[in-house]
Amino acid sequence: MQSRSATRSRSTAETRIELAIDLDGEGTSKIATGIPFFDHMLTLFSRHGLFDLNIEADGDLEVDFHHTVEDTGIVIGDAMREALGNKHGIRRYGSCHLPMDETLARVVVDLSNRPHLEFRAPDDTPSAPNFPFTLVEEFCRALASNLRANIHVELLYGRDGHHIAEAIFKGLARALREACEKDARVKGIPSTKEAL
């Protein structure tokens, strides 16, 4: 099987990111963003998506976490899009209902080449300690825009900020894993347009 992997570097005045991903991996990862909770979320993303993922990020954390989280989402999305190639034989769609104790999240993905994020959560959704909940949405938006995917995330219910973020990251990983997987019954590109 042809390798579906990619490496990416991105350097701006705010962040420097080095990344390697293999879509057909075993879920091994080496993550160092300088944000421990974000490292935890990306490790979960790798493990549950079965993506081998190495990330080294150096960002302006003295300002806040926003640039590092957003730019990491940009680079992951960009690398995944490259690794998918022409999307020949993929399932294209993926979905996951992910429970995490009292929390339930739903994530649905279409690798459509039409970027869109629909992110629905109550305005009073709690943050995890030391990681604003708004950054979960920013990561998903950056990923969707650069992967050029249609991603719908909905928090159905939940009370604990850590569990909520974790359910979304795990759900995103599993939905993407399903969408990226090869299906022997799919001949060519899974679209009547014959292009994605």
Short mmCIF file of C-alpha atoms in Angstrom, two decimals:
data_model
loop_
_atom_site.label_atom_id
_atom_site.label_comp_id
_atom_site.label_asym_id
_atom_site.label_seq_id
_atom_site.Cartn_x
_atom_site.Cartn_y
_atom_site.Cartn_z
CA MET A 1 0.00 0.00 0.00
CA GLN A 2 1.26 3.46 -0.87
CA SER A 3 2.40 5.46 2.13
CA ARG A 4 -0.09 8.05 3.30
CA SER A 5 2.24 10.25 5.31
CA ALA A 6 3.41 13.85 5.23
CA THR A 7 5.75 16.24 7.00
CA ARG A 8 5.18 19.93 7.45
CA SER A 9 7.04 22.96 8.80
CA ARG A 10 5.46 26.31 9.52
CA SER A 11 7.28 29.33 10.87
CA THR A 12 5.73 32.72 11.64
CA ALA A 13 6.51 35.60 13.98
CA GLU A 14 4.24 33.85 16.51
CA THR A 15 4.97 30.12 16.20
CA ARG A 16 7.36 27.55 14.79
CA ILE A 17 5.93 24.08 14.17
CA GLU A 18 7.50 20.85 12.89
CA LEU A 19 5.10 17.98 12.22
CA ALA A 20 5.03 14.47 10.76
CA ILE A 21 1.91 12.32 10.35
CA ASP A 22 1.15 8.84 9.05
CA LEU A 23 -2.56 8.17 8.49
CA ASP A 24 -2.01 4.40 8.50
CA GLY A 25 -0.05 4.23 11.73
CA GLU A 26 -0.60 2.61 15.10
CA GLY A 27 -1.46 5.69 17.14
CA THR A 28 2.03 6.41 18.42
CA SER A 29 2.93 10.01 19.10
CA LYS A 30 5.55 12.40 20.35
CA ILE A 31 3.94 15.73 21.18
CA ALA A 32 5.60 18.86 22.59
CA THR A 33 3.65 22.11 22.21
CA GLY A 34 4.54 23.70 25.54
CA ILE A 35 0.87 23.38 26.60
CA PRO A 36 0.48 20.22 28.72
CA PHE A 37 -3.29 19.90 28.35
CA PHE A 38 -3.07 20.40 24.56
CA ASP A 39 -0.31 17.78 24.42
CA HIS A 40 -2.69 15.41 26.22
CA MET A 41 -5.48 16.13 23.71
CA LEU A 42 -3.19 15.61 20.71
CA THR A 43 -1.89 12.35 22.19
CA LEU A 44 -5.51 11.18 22.45
CA PHE A 45 -6.15 12.38 18.88
CA SER A 46 -3.22 10.28 17.66
CA ARG A 47 -4.13 7.18 19.67
CA HIS A 48 -7.82 7.10 18.78
CA GLY A 49 -7.31 8.05 15.14
CA LEU A 50 -4.49 5.50 14.78
CA PHE A 51 -2.43 8.31 13.29
CA ASP A 52 1.30 8.29 14.05
CA LEU A 53 1.93 11.92 14.96
CA ASN A 54 5.05 13.85 15.89
CA ILE A 55 4.69 17.55 16.73
CA GLU A 56 7.19 20.03 18.04
CA ALA A 57 5.81 23.53 18.52
CA ASP A 58 7.40 26.65 19.91
CA GLY A 59 4.89 29.46 20.29
CA ASP A 60 4.39 32.80 22.02
CA LEU A 61 2.84 31.23 25.11
CA GLU A 62 3.67 34.36 27.10
CA VAL A 63 0.90 36.08 25.08
CA ASP A 64 -1.58 33.20 25.35
CA PHE A 65 -2.19 29.72 23.91
CA HIS A 66 -4.26 30.86 20.93
CA HIS A 67 -1.56 31.13 18.26
CA THR A 68 0.02 27.79 19.13
CA VAL A 69 -3.31 25.92 19.18
CA GLU A 70 -4.60 27.49 15.96
CA ASP A 71 -1.34 27.10 14.06
CA THR A 72 -1.03 23.46 15.15
CA GLY A 73 -4.52 22.86 13.75
CA ILE A 74 -3.46 24.54 10.50
CA VAL A 75 -0.39 22.32 10.15
CA ILE A 76 -2.21 19.08 11.04
CA GLY A 77 -4.94 19.85 8.52
CA ASP A 78 -2.43 20.73 5.82
CA ALA A 79 -0.41 17.56 6.42
CA MET A 80 -3.48 15.31 6.49
CA ARG A 81 -4.70 16.79 3.20
CA GLU A 82 -1.32 16.05 1.59
CA ALA A 83 -1.22 12.52 3.04
CA LEU A 84 -4.70 11.75 1.64
CA GLY A 85 -3.49 12.51 -1.88
CA ASN A 86 -6.30 12.24 -4.45
CA LYS A 87 -8.52 10.42 -1.89
CA HIS A 88 -8.80 7.39 -4.14
CA GLY A 89 -10.69 4.57 -2.38
CA ILE A 90 -11.39 6.33 0.93
CA ARG A 91 -14.65 6.09 2.83
CA ARG A 92 -14.90 9.93 2.78
CA TYR A 93 -17.48 10.15 5.60
CA GLY A 94 -16.98 9.40 9.27
CA SER A 95 -18.97 9.89 12.46
CA CYS A 96 -18.65 9.20 16.15
CA HIS A 97 -20.72 9.55 19.28
CA LEU A 98 -18.13 9.71 22.06
CA PRO A 99 -19.07 9.31 25.74
CA MET A 100 -16.74 10.50 28.48
CA ASP A 101 -18.34 9.86 31.85
CA GLU A 102 -21.20 12.42 32.08
CA THR A 103 -20.36 13.95 28.69
CA LEU A 104 -21.53 12.99 25.21
CA ALA A 105 -20.18 14.58 22.03
CA ARG A 106 -21.05 13.93 18.39
CA VAL A 107 -18.56 14.53 15.57
CA VAL A 108 -19.34 14.03 11.87
CA VAL A 109 -16.81 14.49 9.05
CA ASP A 110 -16.97 14.74 5.26
CA LEU A 111 -13.63 14.95 3.43
CA SER A 112 -15.41 16.95 0.75
CA ASN A 113 -12.71 19.49 -0.18
CA ARG A 114 -15.24 22.14 0.93
CA PRO A 115 -14.10 23.54 4.28
CA HIS A 116 -16.78 24.20 6.86
CA LEU A 117 -16.98 23.91 10.64
CA GLU A 118 -20.28 23.71 12.45
CA PHE A 119 -19.48 23.83 16.17
CA ARG A 120 -22.40 23.74 18.58
CA ALA A 121 -22.01 23.97 22.32
CA PRO A 122 -23.85 25.95 25.01
CA ASP A 123 -22.48 29.44 25.67
CA ASP A 124 -21.78 28.48 29.27
CA THR A 125 -19.76 25.35 28.45
CA PRO A 126 -17.02 25.08 31.10
CA SER A 127 -13.33 25.15 30.23
CA ALA A 128 -10.83 22.57 31.33
CA PRO A 129 -8.38 23.85 33.94
CA ASN A 130 -5.71 25.96 32.21
CA PHE A 131 -7.24 25.51 28.73
CA PRO A 132 -10.08 27.76 27.52
CA PHE A 133 -12.93 25.89 25.84
CA THR A 134 -12.92 28.45 22.99
CA LEU A 135 -9.56 27.00 21.89
CA VAL A 136 -11.17 23.62 21.21
CA GLU A 137 -13.33 25.35 18.59
CA GLU A 138 -10.34 27.29 17.21
CA PHE A 139 -8.40 24.06 16.75
CA CYS A 140 -11.33 22.42 14.96
CA ARG A 141 -11.80 25.46 12.70
CA ALA A 142 -8.12 25.56 11.71
CA LEU A 143 -8.15 21.82 11.06
CA ALA A 144 -11.33 21.95 8.95
CA SER A 145 -10.11 24.93 6.91
CA ASN A 146 -6.74 23.41 6.05
CA LEU A 147 -7.86 19.80 5.65
CA ARG A 148 -10.67 21.28 3.52
CA ALA A 149 -13.19 19.15 5.34
CA ASN A 150 -16.78 19.62 6.46
CA ILE A 151 -16.72 18.99 10.21
CA HIS A 152 -19.70 19.12 12.55
CA VAL A 153 -19.06 19.05 16.29
CA GLU A 154 -21.90 19.06 18.79
CA LEU A 155 -21.70 18.84 22.56
CA LEU A 156 -24.90 17.00 23.41
CA TYR A 157 -24.35 17.36 27.14
CA GLY A 158 -21.61 17.50 29.75
CA ARG A 159 -20.51 19.28 32.92
CA ASP A 160 -16.77 18.72 33.33
CA GLY A 161 -14.54 20.88 31.11
CA HIS A 162 -11.79 18.27 30.86
CA HIS A 163 -14.26 15.54 29.86
CA ILE A 164 -15.89 17.82 27.28
CA ALA A 165 -12.63 18.69 25.54
CA GLU A 166 -11.51 15.06 25.67
CA ALA A 167 -14.77 13.76 24.19
CA ILE A 168 -14.49 16.21 21.29
CA PHE A 169 -10.83 15.41 20.52
CA LYS A 170 -11.44 11.65 20.72
CA GLY A 171 -14.63 11.92 18.66
CA LEU A 172 -12.83 13.99 16.04
CA ALA A 173 -10.04 11.42 15.86
CA ARG A 174 -12.39 8.48 15.42
CA ALA A 175 -14.57 10.24 12.84
CA LEU A 176 -11.47 11.23 10.84
CA ARG A 177 -10.04 7.71 11.14
CA GLU A 178 -13.23 6.30 9.61
CA ALA A 179 -13.35 8.94 6.85
CA CYS A 180 -9.67 8.44 5.93
CA GLU A 181 -9.83 4.64 5.86
CA LYS A 182 -9.58 2.79 2.58
CA ASP A 183 -12.60 0.71 1.57
CA ALA A 184 -11.95 -2.10 -0.91
CA ARG A 185 -15.45 -1.65 -2.35
CA VAL A 186 -14.84 2.00 -3.24
CA LYS A 187 -13.56 2.24 -6.80
CA GLY A 188 -11.87 5.53 -7.59
CA ILE A 189 -12.97 8.77 -5.93
CA PRO A 190 -16.08 8.55 -3.71
CA SER A 191 -17.97 11.33 -5.48
CA THR A 192 -20.15 11.55 -8.58
CA LYS A 193 -17.99 14.53 -9.54
CA GLU A 194 -15.06 12.05 -9.63
CA ALA A 195 -12.98 14.63 -7.74
CA LEU A 196 -12.68 15.74 -4.13
#
